[in-house]
Short mmCIF file of C-alpha atoms in Angstrom, two decimals:
data_model
loop_
_atom_site.label_atom_id
_atom_site.label_comp_id
_atom_site.label_asym_id
_atom_site.label_seq_id
_atom_site.Cartn_x
_atom_site.Cartn_y
_atom_site.Cartn_z
CA GLU V 238 -35.73 -58.52 14.32
CA ALA V 239 -32.34 -58.69 14.81
CA ASP V 240 -30.03 -61.16 17.32
CA ILE V 241 -29.06 -58.61 19.51
CA TYR V 242 -30.42 -58.21 22.69
CA GLN V 243 -30.11 -55.31 25.91
CA THR V 244 -30.65 -55.39 29.42
CA PRO V 245 -32.12 -53.39 30.99
CA ARG V 246 -34.77 -52.52 28.89
CA TYR V 247 -35.57 -49.41 31.36
CA LEU V 248 -33.84 -48.51 34.48
CA VAL V 249 -34.53 -46.13 36.89
CA ILE V 250 -32.02 -45.55 39.40
CA GLY V 251 -30.71 -43.14 42.27
CA THR V 252 -27.43 -40.18 41.48
CA GLY V 253 -24.58 -41.77 41.93
CA LYS V 254 -24.66 -45.66 41.48
CA LYS V 255 -22.62 -47.63 39.14
CA ILE V 256 -24.79 -49.19 36.32
CA THR V 257 -23.88 -51.45 33.71
CA LEU V 258 -26.08 -52.23 30.79
CA GLU V 259 -25.66 -55.37 28.73
CA CYS V 260 -25.51 -55.52 25.14
CA SER V 261 -25.06 -59.25 23.84
CA GLN V 262 -25.22 -60.00 19.82
CA THR V 263 -25.75 -63.79 18.88
CA MET V 264 -24.59 -63.47 14.83
CA GLY V 265 -21.08 -63.18 15.55
CA HIS V 266 -20.35 -59.98 14.57
CA ASP V 267 -16.58 -58.34 15.35
CA LYS V 268 -18.24 -54.48 14.68
CA MET V 269 -19.98 -53.30 18.20
CA TYR V 270 -21.24 -49.40 18.71
CA TRP V 271 -23.39 -47.69 21.81
CA TYR V 272 -25.24 -44.76 20.70
CA GLN V 273 -26.84 -42.20 23.13
CA GLN V 274 -30.30 -40.81 21.74
CA ASP V 275 -32.01 -38.45 23.48
CA PRO V 276 -36.46 -38.25 22.25
CA GLY V 277 -36.80 -37.15 19.07
CA MET V 278 -33.43 -36.50 18.23
CA GLU V 279 -30.53 -37.89 16.32
CA LEU V 280 -28.11 -41.10 17.40
CA HIS V 281 -24.22 -39.68 19.14
CA LEU V 282 -22.03 -43.04 18.84
CA ILE V 283 -20.09 -42.68 21.82
CA HIS V 284 -18.17 -46.09 21.90
CA TYR V 285 -17.59 -48.48 19.15
CA SER V 286 -14.87 -51.50 18.99
CA TYR V 287 -13.71 -53.66 16.34
CA GLY V 288 -13.08 -56.93 18.16
CA VAL V 289 -12.27 -58.34 20.83
CA ASN V 290 -9.93 -55.87 23.35
CA SER V 291 -10.75 -53.57 20.57
CA THR V 292 -12.59 -50.31 22.08
CA GLU V 293 -12.59 -46.45 21.15
CA LYS V 294 -14.19 -43.47 21.99
CA GLY V 295 -17.26 -41.96 19.30
CA ASP V 296 -17.96 -38.78 18.52
CA LEU V 297 -19.82 -37.37 21.62
CA SER V 298 -17.93 -37.29 24.41
CA SER V 299 -18.96 -39.73 27.80
CA GLU V 300 -18.19 -40.58 31.23
CA SER V 301 -18.91 -44.38 30.90
CA THR V 302 -16.50 -46.81 29.55
CA VAL V 303 -17.35 -50.52 27.31
CA SER V 304 -15.03 -53.04 27.57
CA ARG V 305 -15.09 -56.21 24.92
CA ILE V 306 -13.90 -59.31 26.33
CA ARG V 307 -16.32 -61.67 24.33
CA THR V 308 -17.23 -61.07 21.00
CA GLU V 309 -21.12 -61.39 21.55
CA HIS V 310 -20.84 -59.43 24.65
CA PHE V 311 -20.18 -55.69 25.07
CA PRO V 312 -21.37 -53.64 28.34
CA LEU V 313 -21.47 -50.25 28.70
CA THR V 314 -20.98 -49.06 32.86
CA LEU V 315 -21.33 -45.90 34.39
CA GLU V 316 -19.72 -45.67 37.12
CA SER V 317 -21.23 -42.84 38.67
CA ALA V 318 -24.67 -42.05 37.40
CA ARG V 319 -25.84 -38.39 37.09
CA PRO V 320 -29.55 -37.20 35.94
CA SER V 321 -27.45 -35.31 32.92
CA HIS V 322 -26.86 -39.36 32.13
CA THR V 323 -30.49 -40.09 31.18
CA SER V 324 -31.34 -40.91 28.12
CA GLN V 325 -31.85 -43.84 26.18
CA TYR V 326 -28.55 -45.65 25.07
CA LEU V 327 -28.29 -48.05 21.94
CA CYS V 328 -26.37 -50.50 21.06
CA ALA V 329 -26.00 -52.33 17.45
CA SER V 330 -23.21 -54.57 15.55
CA SER V 331 -22.39 -54.82 11.78
CA VAL V 332 -20.52 -57.30 9.79
CA GLY V 333 -20.88 -55.22 6.61
CA ASP V 334 -21.95 -51.66 6.02
CA GLU V 335 -25.53 -52.28 7.87
CA GLN V 336 -25.38 -51.96 11.54
CA TYR V 337 -27.93 -54.15 13.60
CA PHE V 338 -29.47 -52.55 16.71
CA GLY V 339 -31.01 -54.27 20.04
CA PRO V 340 -34.14 -52.97 21.61
CA GLY V 341 -32.33 -50.04 23.28
CA THR V 342 -32.26 -49.29 27.00
CA ARG V 343 -33.84 -46.22 28.37
CA LEU V 344 -32.22 -45.38 31.86
CA THR V 345 -33.83 -42.08 34.06
CA VAL V 346 -31.16 -41.00 36.73
CA THR V 347 -33.13 -39.53 39.19
CA SER H 236 -20.65 -32.28 13.64
CA GLN H 237 -23.45 -32.93 11.89
CA GLN H 238 -23.51 -34.96 9.30
CA GLY H 239 -26.97 -35.30 7.72
CA GLU H 240 -30.00 -32.95 7.90
CA GLU H 241 -33.27 -34.43 7.03
CA ASP H 242 -36.12 -32.36 5.60
CA PRO H 243 -39.54 -32.15 6.81
CA GLN H 244 -39.06 -32.73 10.73
CA ALA H 245 -42.13 -34.12 10.69
CA LEU H 246 -45.01 -35.01 7.79
CA SER H 247 -48.51 -36.42 8.55
CA ILE H 248 -50.50 -37.90 5.52
CA GLN H 249 -53.24 -40.02 5.17
CA GLU H 250 -52.77 -43.96 4.44
CA GLY H 251 -52.12 -44.61 0.19
CA GLU H 252 -50.86 -41.37 -0.35
CA ASN H 253 -46.64 -41.08 -1.35
CA ALA H 254 -44.19 -40.00 1.32
CA THR H 255 -41.59 -38.50 0.55
CA MET H 256 -38.49 -37.25 3.10
CA ASN H 257 -34.89 -35.61 2.02
CA CYS H 258 -31.89 -35.87 3.91
CA SER H 259 -28.71 -33.76 3.19
CA TYR H 260 -25.08 -33.83 4.09
CA LYS H 261 -21.72 -31.98 3.82
CA THR H 262 -18.45 -33.84 3.15
CA SER H 263 -18.07 -36.82 1.02
CA ILE H 264 -19.31 -40.45 1.68
CA ASN H 265 -19.08 -43.85 0.93
CA ASN H 266 -22.59 -44.70 1.15
CA LEU H 267 -25.63 -43.06 2.72
CA GLN H 268 -28.26 -45.26 4.82
CA TRP H 269 -31.77 -45.32 5.56
CA TYR H 270 -33.17 -46.98 8.86
CA ARG H 271 -36.62 -46.51 10.73
CA GLN H 272 -37.50 -46.22 13.87
CA ASN H 273 -40.33 -47.10 15.62
CA SER H 274 -41.32 -45.03 19.47
CA GLY H 275 -39.42 -46.53 21.94
CA ARG H 276 -37.54 -49.69 19.57
CA GLY H 277 -34.03 -49.42 18.24
CA LEU H 278 -33.25 -49.10 14.71
CA VAL H 279 -33.92 -51.32 11.36
CA HIS H 280 -32.10 -51.27 8.26
CA LEU H 281 -34.41 -49.74 5.66
CA ILE H 282 -31.70 -50.00 2.34
CA LEU H 283 -28.56 -48.72 1.85
CA ILE H 284 -27.11 -46.82 -1.50
CA ARG H 285 -23.80 -46.29 -2.75
CA SER H 286 -21.85 -43.25 -3.56
CA ASN H 287 -21.39 -44.39 -7.28
CA GLU H 288 -25.17 -45.01 -7.04
CA ARG H 289 -28.11 -43.18 -8.14
CA GLU H 290 -31.19 -44.71 -7.20
CA LYS H 291 -32.23 -48.06 -5.54
CA HIS H 292 -35.58 -49.80 -4.97
CA SER H 293 -36.69 -52.07 -1.92
CA GLY H 294 -39.87 -52.68 -2.68
CA ARG H 295 -42.53 -50.06 -1.56
CA LEU H 296 -39.33 -47.73 -0.99
CA ARG H 297 -37.37 -45.41 -3.91
CA VAL H 298 -33.83 -43.82 -2.33
CA THR H 299 -31.96 -41.29 -5.08
CA LEU H 300 -29.01 -40.13 -4.07
CA ASP H 301 -27.40 -36.97 -5.81
CA THR H 302 -23.51 -36.67 -4.63
CA SER H 303 -22.96 -33.33 -6.15
CA LYS H 304 -25.68 -31.80 -4.01
CA LYS H 305 -24.67 -33.87 -1.16
CA SER H 306 -28.67 -35.32 -0.81
CA SER H 307 -30.38 -38.37 -0.65
CA SER H 308 -34.48 -39.00 -0.96
CA LEU H 309 -36.43 -41.48 0.68
CA LEU H 310 -39.87 -42.01 -1.62
CA ILE H 311 -42.49 -44.61 1.01
CA THR H 312 -44.87 -45.42 -2.19
CA ALA H 313 -49.01 -46.32 -1.42
CA SER H 314 -48.18 -45.54 2.14
CA ARG H 315 -50.09 -47.90 5.61
CA ALA H 316 -50.75 -47.01 8.90
CA ALA H 317 -47.63 -49.38 9.97
CA ASP H 318 -45.47 -47.08 8.16
CA THR H 319 -45.72 -44.71 10.62
CA ALA H 320 -41.95 -44.20 12.69
CA SER H 321 -39.25 -41.73 12.66
CA TYR H 322 -36.92 -42.50 9.36
CA PHE H 323 -33.05 -41.65 9.86
CA CYS H 324 -30.30 -41.20 7.06
CA ALA H 325 -27.08 -42.26 8.16
CA THR H 326 -23.76 -41.60 6.44
CA ALA H 327 -20.51 -43.98 6.49
CA PRO H 328 -17.16 -42.06 5.60
CA PRO H 329 -14.64 -42.24 2.47
CA SER H 330 -12.36 -43.98 4.55
CA GLY H 331 -14.13 -47.24 4.92
CA TYR H 332 -14.70 -47.24 8.74
CA SER H 333 -18.29 -48.36 9.71
CA THR H 334 -19.36 -45.50 11.98
CA LEU H 335 -22.48 -44.09 10.64
CA THR H 336 -22.97 -40.34 11.37
CA PHE H 337 -26.41 -40.06 11.38
CA GLY H 338 -29.39 -36.88 11.14
CA LYS H 339 -32.25 -35.69 13.17
CA GLY H 340 -34.86 -37.67 11.11
CA THR H 341 -38.13 -37.35 10.57
CA MET H 342 -41.44 -37.91 11.67
CA LEU H 343 -43.56 -39.74 9.78
CA LEU H 344 -47.20 -39.62 10.69
CA VAL H 345 -49.51 -42.30 8.36
CA SER H 346 -53.38 -41.97 9.05
CA PRO H 347 -56.21 -44.58 8.74
#
């Protein structure tokens, strides 16, 4: 198992709430990523970062935002959650070509 | 845009049998990687093959890459019940950037 952590693992919240999904890694990796994955489907890259103060949007349009103030920390924020945001969110990091994934956060917006 | 497409979508075999999964992609790549995902968990990296390589082995895994056909295959020999998972291929572009594009995955069920 890689040293990359996500909290919470499960979250059920109501529409309109602001939420932050946490992702931390202790491997000192410069590159970090957020993916969105619906059950049984492929992963879609929504945000990535190549280092502190660097953030980029991925291939999938997302209403979420990210920040990278510290190397080890890459939180994702939804200002106003909607049922369409219901999905699994996976965080990953890399130093070379191989990516290391956290266990994921399963988000349900009611 | 969709890059990797795995085939089959689902595969059910008995323990001890071999499992073969295929991945096709559309554009040039720097490398192709295979990942495993157990139900409800994150992905685990299995093996990476570079565009100038044709075959690679790791334990019970064998990966082939045919860049002329833009396809790769993952062979798991002597499957075990613990191999039950979804398997994804992911391609890295030739530009050297580290973002990956994932396919939809093959769901493998290995029955005891």
